Coordinates of C-alpha atoms and ligand atoms in Angstrom, one line a residue:
M1 CA 2.4 -25.0 -7.6
K2 CA 0.9 -22.0 -9.5
V3 CA -0.1 -18.6 -8.6
G4 CA -2.3 -16.2 -10.4
I5 CA -2.1 -12.5 -9.6
L6 CA -4.8 -10.4 -10.5
G7 CA -3.4 -7.1 -11.7
G8 CA 0.1 -6.8 -13.9
G9 CA 1.8 -3.9 -12.5
Q10 CA 5.1 -3.3 -10.2
L11 CA 3.9 -4.9 -6.9
A12 CA 3.2 -8.4 -9.5
Q13 CA 6.7 -7.9 -10.7
M14 CA 8.2 -8.0 -7.6
L15 CA 5.8 -10.8 -6.4
I16 CA 7.2 -12.9 -9.0
Q17 CA 10.7 -12.0 -8.7
A18 CA 10.1 -13.1 -5.0
G19 CA 8.5 -16.2 -5.7
R20 CA 10.8 -17.7 -8.3
E21 CA 13.1 -18.4 -5.7
L22 CA 10.6 -20.6 -3.7
G23 CA 10.1 -22.3 -7.1
V24 CA 6.5 -21.1 -7.5
K25 CA 5.4 -20.3 -11.5
F26 CA 2.7 -17.6 -11.9
E27 CA 0.3 -16.3 -14.2
V28 CA -0.7 -12.7 -14.2
F29 CA -4.3 -11.6 -15.1
T30 CA -4.3 -7.9 -16.6
S31 CA -6.4 -5.7 -18.4
E32 CA -3.8 -3.9 -20.1
Q33 CA -1.4 -5.4 -22.8
G34 CA 2.3 -4.9 -21.9
C35 CA 2.5 -4.6 -18.1
P36 CA 5.1 -4.6 -16.1
A37 CA 4.9 -7.9 -14.7
G38 CA 3.8 -9.2 -18.3
Q39 CA 7.5 -9.6 -18.7
L40 CA 8.0 -12.3 -16.2
A41 CA 5.2 -14.4 -16.4
E42 CA 2.4 -16.1 -18.4
V43 CA -0.4 -13.2 -19.0
T44 CA -3.8 -13.2 -19.6
V45 CA -5.6 -9.8 -20.9
G46 CA -9.3 -9.5 -20.1
S47 CA -11.5 -8.1 -18.1
F48 CA -11.6 -8.3 -14.3
N49 CA -15.5 -8.4 -14.4
D50 CA -16.1 -11.2 -16.8
Q51 CA -17.2 -13.9 -15.1
A52 CA -16.1 -16.8 -17.3
Q53 CA -12.6 -15.7 -17.8
M54 CA -12.3 -14.8 -14.2
V55 CA -13.6 -18.6 -13.2
A56 CA -11.2 -20.1 -15.9
F57 CA -8.0 -18.0 -14.2
F58 CA -9.2 -19.2 -10.7
K59 CA -9.1 -22.7 -12.4
R60 CA -5.9 -22.8 -13.6
N61 CA -4.1 -21.5 -10.5
H62 CA -3.8 -23.4 -6.9
F63 CA -3.7 -19.9 -5.4
I64 CA -4.8 -16.2 -6.4
T65 CA -3.5 -12.9 -4.6
Y66 CA -3.9 -9.3 -6.0
E67 CA -1.9 -6.1 -6.5
N68 CA -4.3 -3.5 -6.3
E69 CA -7.8 -3.7 -4.6
N70 CA -10.2 -2.1 -7.0
L71 CA -11.8 -5.2 -8.1
S72 CA -15.3 -6.8 -8.6
V73 CA -15.6 -7.6 -4.6
E74 CA -19.1 -9.5 -5.3
L75 CA -17.5 -11.3 -8.5
L76 CA -14.7 -12.5 -6.2
Q77 CA -16.8 -13.5 -3.2
S78 CA -18.9 -15.6 -5.5
I79 CA -16.0 -17.7 -7.2
S80 CA -13.6 -17.8 -3.7
E81 CA -17.0 -18.7 -1.5
N82 CA -16.0 -22.5 -1.2
S83 CA -12.1 -22.2 -1.5
S84 CA -9.4 -20.8 0.5
S85 CA -7.3 -20.1 -3.0
L86 CA -8.0 -16.5 -2.8
F87 CA -5.8 -14.6 -0.3
P88 CA -6.0 -12.3 1.2
S89 CA -10.0 -13.2 1.1
A90 CA -12.8 -11.1 -1.0
N91 CA -14.4 -10.0 2.6
I92 CA -11.2 -7.2 3.4
L93 CA -11.8 -6.2 -0.6
E94 CA -15.5 -4.7 0.6
V95 CA -14.2 -3.1 3.1
I96 CA -11.2 -1.5 1.8
S97 CA -12.8 -0.6 -1.4
A98 CA -14.6 2.4 0.3
R99 CA -13.0 5.0 2.5
F100 CA -16.2 5.3 4.6
S101 CA -16.6 1.6 5.0
Q102 CA -12.7 1.4 6.1
K103 CA -13.3 4.0 8.5
Q104 CA -16.4 2.5 10.1
F105 CA -14.8 -0.8 10.2
F106 CA -11.4 0.6 12.1
H107 CA -13.8 2.4 14.5
H108 CA -15.7 -1.0 15.2
L109 CA -12.5 -2.2 16.5
G110 CA -11.6 0.7 18.4
I111 CA -8.7 2.1 16.4
P112 CA -8.5 5.6 15.9
T113 CA -9.0 7.9 12.9
A114 CA -9.4 11.3 11.9
P115 CA -13.0 12.8 12.6
V116 CA -14.7 11.8 9.5
F117 CA -17.9 12.4 7.5
F118 CA -19.8 10.7 4.4
V119 CA -20.5 13.1 2.1
E120 CA -23.2 11.2 -0.2
N121 CA -24.3 13.8 -2.6
S122 CA -23.8 17.6 -2.8
S123 CA -26.2 18.9 -0.2
D124 CA -24.2 16.7 2.9
V125 CA -21.3 19.0 2.1
P126 CA -22.1 22.1 4.7
S127 CA -23.0 19.4 7.3
A128 CA -19.6 18.0 6.5
L129 CA -17.6 21.2 6.9
E130 CA -19.7 22.2 10.1
K131 CA -19.1 18.8 12.0
V132 CA -15.6 18.5 11.2
G133 CA -14.4 21.7 10.7
V134 CA -11.8 23.4 8.6
P135 CA -9.1 23.0 7.3
G136 CA -10.2 19.3 6.1
I137 CA -9.7 17.3 3.1
F138 CA -12.3 15.6 1.0
K139 CA -11.6 12.5 -1.0
T140 CA -13.4 10.5 -3.2
N141 CA -15.0 7.7 -1.1
R142 CA -14.1 4.9 -4.0
L143 CA -11.1 4.4 -6.6
G144 CA -8.4 7.1 -5.3
Y145 CA -4.8 6.4 -5.1
D146 CA -1.6 8.3 -4.8
G147 CA -3.4 11.6 -3.7
K148 CA -5.9 11.6 -6.7
G149 CA -9.2 12.5 -6.2
Q150 CA -8.5 14.5 -3.1
K151 CA -8.9 18.6 -2.5
Q152 CA -7.7 20.0 0.5
I153 CA -9.9 23.1 2.0
T154 CA -8.4 25.8 4.4
C155 CA -11.7 28.0 4.5
L156 CA -15.5 27.4 3.9
A157 CA -15.6 29.1 0.7
E158 CA -13.0 26.5 -0.9
G159 CA -16.2 23.9 0.0
V160 CA -18.9 25.6 -2.3
T161 CA -17.2 23.7 -5.8
V162 CA -15.8 20.6 -4.3
W163 CA -18.8 18.6 -5.4
N164 CA -18.2 19.3 -9.1
D165 CA -14.4 19.6 -8.7
L166 CA -14.2 15.9 -7.5
G167 CA -16.5 14.3 -10.4
S168 CA -20.2 14.8 -8.3
V169 CA -19.4 11.5 -6.7
P170 CA -19.5 10.2 -3.3
L171 CA -17.0 12.0 -0.9
V172 CA -15.5 11.3 2.7
Y173 CA -14.7 14.4 4.5
E174 CA -11.9 14.2 7.3
Q175 CA -10.4 16.9 9.4
W176 CA -6.6 18.0 8.6
I177 CA -4.3 16.1 10.7
P178 CA -1.4 18.4 11.3
F179 CA 0.8 15.3 12.4
E180 CA 4.2 15.0 13.3
R181 CA 4.9 12.4 10.7
E182 CA 3.8 9.4 9.0
L183 CA 4.3 6.2 9.5
S184 CA 3.5 2.7 8.2
L185 CA 3.2 -0.8 9.7
V186 CA 3.7 -3.8 7.2
A187 CA 2.3 -6.9 8.9
C188 CA 1.8 -10.7 7.8
R189 CA -0.2 -13.4 9.2
D190 CA 0.1 -17.5 7.8
R191 CA -3.0 -19.4 7.6
F192 CA -2.6 -20.6 10.9
G193 CA -2.9 -17.1 12.7
K194 CA 0.8 -16.8 13.3
M195 CA 2.0 -13.1 12.6
V196 CA 5.1 -11.2 11.7
F197 CA 5.6 -7.6 11.7
Y198 CA 8.4 -5.6 10.0
P199 CA 9.3 -2.5 12.3
L200 CA 7.5 1.3 11.6
V201 CA 8.8 3.1 8.9
E202 CA 8.6 6.7 8.4
N203 CA 7.2 8.0 4.8
I204 CA 7.6 11.4 3.3
H205 CA 4.7 12.2 0.7
K206 CA 5.0 14.6 -2.3
K207 CA 1.7 16.0 -3.8
G208 CA 0.1 13.0 -2.1
I209 CA 2.5 10.3 -3.9
L210 CA 5.2 8.6 -1.6
E211 CA 8.8 9.9 -2.3
L212 CA 10.6 8.0 0.5
T213 CA 10.6 5.8 3.2
W214 CA 13.1 5.3 6.0
A215 CA 13.4 2.2 7.6
P216 CA 13.2 1.5 10.3
A217 CA 11.9 5.2 11.1
E218 CA 13.7 6.8 14.1
N219 CA 12.9 7.0 17.8
V220 CA 10.3 4.7 17.8
S221 CA 9.5 3.4 21.6
P222 CA 8.6 -0.4 22.1
D223 CA 5.1 0.9 23.0
L224 CA 4.3 2.4 19.5
Q225 CA 5.4 -0.7 17.7
R226 CA 3.5 -2.7 20.1
L227 CA 0.4 0.0 19.5
A228 CA 0.8 -0.1 15.6
E229 CA 1.0 -3.9 15.9
S230 CA -2.4 -4.0 18.1
Y231 CA -4.0 -2.4 15.3
A232 CA -2.9 -4.7 12.6
V233 CA -3.8 -7.7 14.9
S234 CA -7.4 -6.5 15.5
V235 CA -7.9 -6.4 11.5
C236 CA -6.7 -9.4 10.7
Q237 CA -8.1 -11.1 13.2
K238 CA -11.6 -9.6 12.8
I239 CA -11.5 -11.1 9.3
N240 CA -9.0 -14.4 9.8
Y241 CA -7.0 -12.7 7.3
V242 CA -3.9 -14.3 5.2
G243 CA -1.2 -12.2 3.7
V244 CA 0.7 -8.9 3.8
L245 CA -1.5 -6.1 5.4
A246 CA -0.3 -2.5 5.2
L247 CA -1.5 0.1 7.7
E248 CA -0.9 4.0 6.8
L249 CA -0.6 5.8 10.3
F250 CA -0.4 9.7 11.3
Q251 CA 1.8 10.2 14.6
W252 CA 0.2 13.0 15.9
G253 CA 1.1 14.4 19.7
T254 CA 0.5 10.8 21.8
Q255 CA -2.0 9.6 19.5
L256 CA -1.4 7.2 16.5
L257 CA -4.2 7.6 13.9
I258 CA -4.9 5.1 11.4
N259 CA -5.3 6.7 7.7
E260 CA -5.8 3.8 5.7
M261 CA -4.8 0.1 4.9
A262 CA -4.3 -1.9 2.0
S263 CA -4.5 -5.8 1.6
R264 CA -1.7 -6.3 -0.3
V265 CA 2.1 -5.7 -0.8
H266 CA 3.0 -1.8 -0.3
N267 CA 5.2 0.6 -1.6
T268 CA 6.4 1.6 2.0
G269 CA 7.4 -2.0 2.3
H270 CA 9.6 -1.7 -0.8
W271 CA 13.2 -1.6 1.0
S272 CA 12.4 -5.0 2.6
I273 CA 14.2 -6.7 -0.4
E274 CA 17.0 -5.8 0.2
G275 CA 17.0 -4.3 3.8
A276 CA 15.1 -7.1 5.8
Q277 CA 15.8 -10.8 6.1
T278 CA 12.8 -11.4 4.5
S279 CA 10.7 -9.5 1.9
Q280 CA 7.4 -8.4 2.1
F281 CA 6.9 -9.7 -1.2
E282 CA 8.2 -13.5 -0.3
N283 CA 6.0 -13.4 3.0
H284 CA 3.1 -12.6 1.4
L285 CA 3.7 -15.5 -0.7
R286 CA 4.8 -17.8 2.3
A287 CA 1.6 -17.0 3.5
G288 CA -0.9 -17.7 0.8
L289 CA 1.2 -21.1 0.1
G290 CA 0.9 -22.3 3.8
L291 CA 4.5 -21.8 4.5
S292 CA 5.8 -20.7 7.6
L293 CA 6.5 -16.9 7.7
G294 CA 10.3 -15.7 7.3
D295 CA 11.8 -12.9 9.8
P296 CA 10.8 -9.4 9.0
Q297 CA 13.9 -7.9 11.1
P298 CA 15.8 -5.4 9.0
C299 CA 19.6 -6.0 8.3
G300 CA 21.0 -2.2 8.8
Y301 CA 19.1 0.5 7.8
S302 CA 17.2 1.4 4.7
A303 CA 16.1 4.3 2.5
M304 CA 13.5 3.7 -0.6
L305 CA 13.3 6.7 -2.6
N306 CA 10.6 6.3 -5.4
L307 CA 11.4 7.5 -9.1
I308 CA 8.1 9.6 -10.1
G309 CA 7.8 10.6 -13.4
T310 CA 10.8 10.6 -15.0
I311 CA 13.8 8.2 -14.9
P312 CA 17.2 10.0 -14.2
A313 CA 19.7 9.9 -16.9
Q314 CA 22.6 8.9 -14.3
I315 CA 20.7 5.7 -13.2
E316 CA 23.5 3.2 -14.5
Q317 CA 26.1 4.8 -12.8
L318 CA 24.2 4.2 -9.6
K319 CA 23.9 0.5 -10.3
K320 CA 27.2 0.1 -9.6
E321 CA 27.2 1.8 -6.0
I322 CA 27.7 -0.7 -3.0
G323 CA 24.9 -0.8 -0.8
V324 CA 22.7 1.0 -3.8
F325 CA 19.8 -1.0 -5.4
V326 CA 17.9 -0.2 -8.2
H327 CA 14.7 -1.4 -9.6
L328 CA 12.9 -0.2 -13.0
Y329 CA 9.5 -1.5 -13.6
G330 CA 9.4 -1.1 -17.1
K331 CA 6.9 1.6 -17.3
N332 CA 6.3 4.3 -20.0
P333 CA 6.8 7.8 -18.5
Q334 CA 4.2 9.9 -17.1
P335 CA 4.0 12.7 -15.2
G336 CA 3.2 11.4 -11.4
R337 CA 3.6 7.6 -12.3
K338 CA 5.9 5.6 -10.3
L339 CA 8.4 4.1 -12.8
G340 CA 10.9 2.5 -10.2
H341 CA 12.8 3.0 -6.9
I342 CA 16.1 3.0 -5.3
T343 CA 16.9 1.2 -1.8
V344 CA 20.1 2.3 -0.5
V345 CA 21.2 0.2 2.7
S346 CA 23.9 1.2 5.6
E347 CA 25.2 -0.3 8.6
N348 CA 24.2 3.0 10.5
T349 CA 21.8 6.3 10.0
H350 CA 24.5 8.4 9.5
S351 CA 26.0 6.5 6.8
L352 CA 22.9 6.0 5.2
K353 CA 22.1 9.8 5.2
D354 CA 25.1 10.3 3.7
K355 CA 24.7 7.7 1.1
L356 CA 21.5 8.7 0.4
N357 CA 22.4 12.4 -0.6
R358 CA 25.1 11.0 -2.9
V359 CA 22.3 9.2 -4.7
R360 CA 20.4 12.2 -4.6
G361 CA 23.2 14.3 -6.0
I362 CA 24.1 12.2 -8.6
C363 CA 20.2 11.4 -9.8
G364 CA 19.5 15.4 -9.5
I365 CA 16.5 14.5 -7.3
Ligands
ADP1 N1 -6.5 13.9 7.1 C1 -5.6 14.3 6.6 N2 -4.6 15.1 7.3 C2 -3.5 15.5 6.7 N3 -2.8 14.7 5.4 C3 -3.5 14.0 5.0 C4 -5.0 13.9 5.3 N4 -5.3 12.7 4.9 C5 -4.4 12.3 3.6 N5 -3.3 13.4 3.9 C6 -1.9 13.4 3.2 O1 -2.3 12.7 1.8 C7 -1.7 11.5 1.6 C8 -2.5 10.7 0.6 O2 -3.8 10.4 1.4 P1 -4.4 8.9 1.2 O3 -5.4 9.1 2.3 O4 -3.5 8.4 1.8 O5 -4.6 8.7 -0.3 P2 -4.3 7.8 -1.2 O6 -4.9 6.9 -1.2 O7 -4.0 8.3 -2.4 O8 -2.8 7.2 -0.8 C9 -1.4 11.2 3.1 O9 -0.4 9.9 2.9 C10 -1.2 12.3 3.6 O10 -0.1 12.5 3.5
MG2 MG1 -2.2 6.5 1.3

């Protein structure tokens, strides 16, 4: 069995690590030489927009999946039209590729989001500010990640330059939500419609980049977990989804708003490699390959700390600690770049906090 992955970053790398134990072989299609996943699999370097290369890639692999959603939706739709080899299907990419279409999709399903206004050109900015109010946040409609392509507005005057500041491209403007906390749900649906759900986790972002995930999140009522799961069920049923789906959520008073979703394995699910019975990576592959899904239940309590920009000099020391798992992706350090992560697992939240503080102390982060 051979699986092709579009993209060769750390998500592909961890999918390959999980798939080896299932006896799966991999080919990675990447636009960059020397990608993290390239160390572990056959690699093809090419352009995601080259039809001939993509058709050949689909032919060489039994199944195809992807690790980032910025792909040519039309091309993938045309290649995968008469086959179910691509998972999740190209239809979800059409929804996900633009922030505004995602929000509309959620509204059609009755899933609440922050109030949002589409800014197609600069003349729409004043209406956006008026309709949604201040404070708010402008985001490029396409291609944003890790907080890139965003500008927070705290007074009307700051809106004047936003169109130019964000590159004169279509935007969305959202009301700023003073949420209590950010949560996310990783769900997985198999080819027969059965779903499993990881517990809600709490995420802490710094400058728009995920820094820390607590798994499971503390003080989650069964009702809150069920509500989040019901959002994932609605999305998946609507498009006959196969694979891992991640929902980023804001808990705000009694409301659970959806911020965005990802049709792939997700950074807030990395803890599941050591912290759950079955990891998100294994379950994503199991779903795509037509296998039954593994148990998503956590084994104890986990914290996942991203290594951003630099790798601490003391990282080798950490590898010797019990219940501390270091993942380095093999990427060149750059400010704001995710270079690896550390997962700490413990039997209760008290000892987890102690262990995490120790890890932070050793690393100086
Ligand atoms: N409407 C909002 N209100 C409050 N915080 C927000 C809002 N939108 C985004 N954020 C903050 O910025 C982070 C990044 O925004 P997000 O929409 O998830 O973009 P990205 O695609 O870069 O992850 C979020 O995780 C959250 O912390
Ligand atoms: Mg996000």
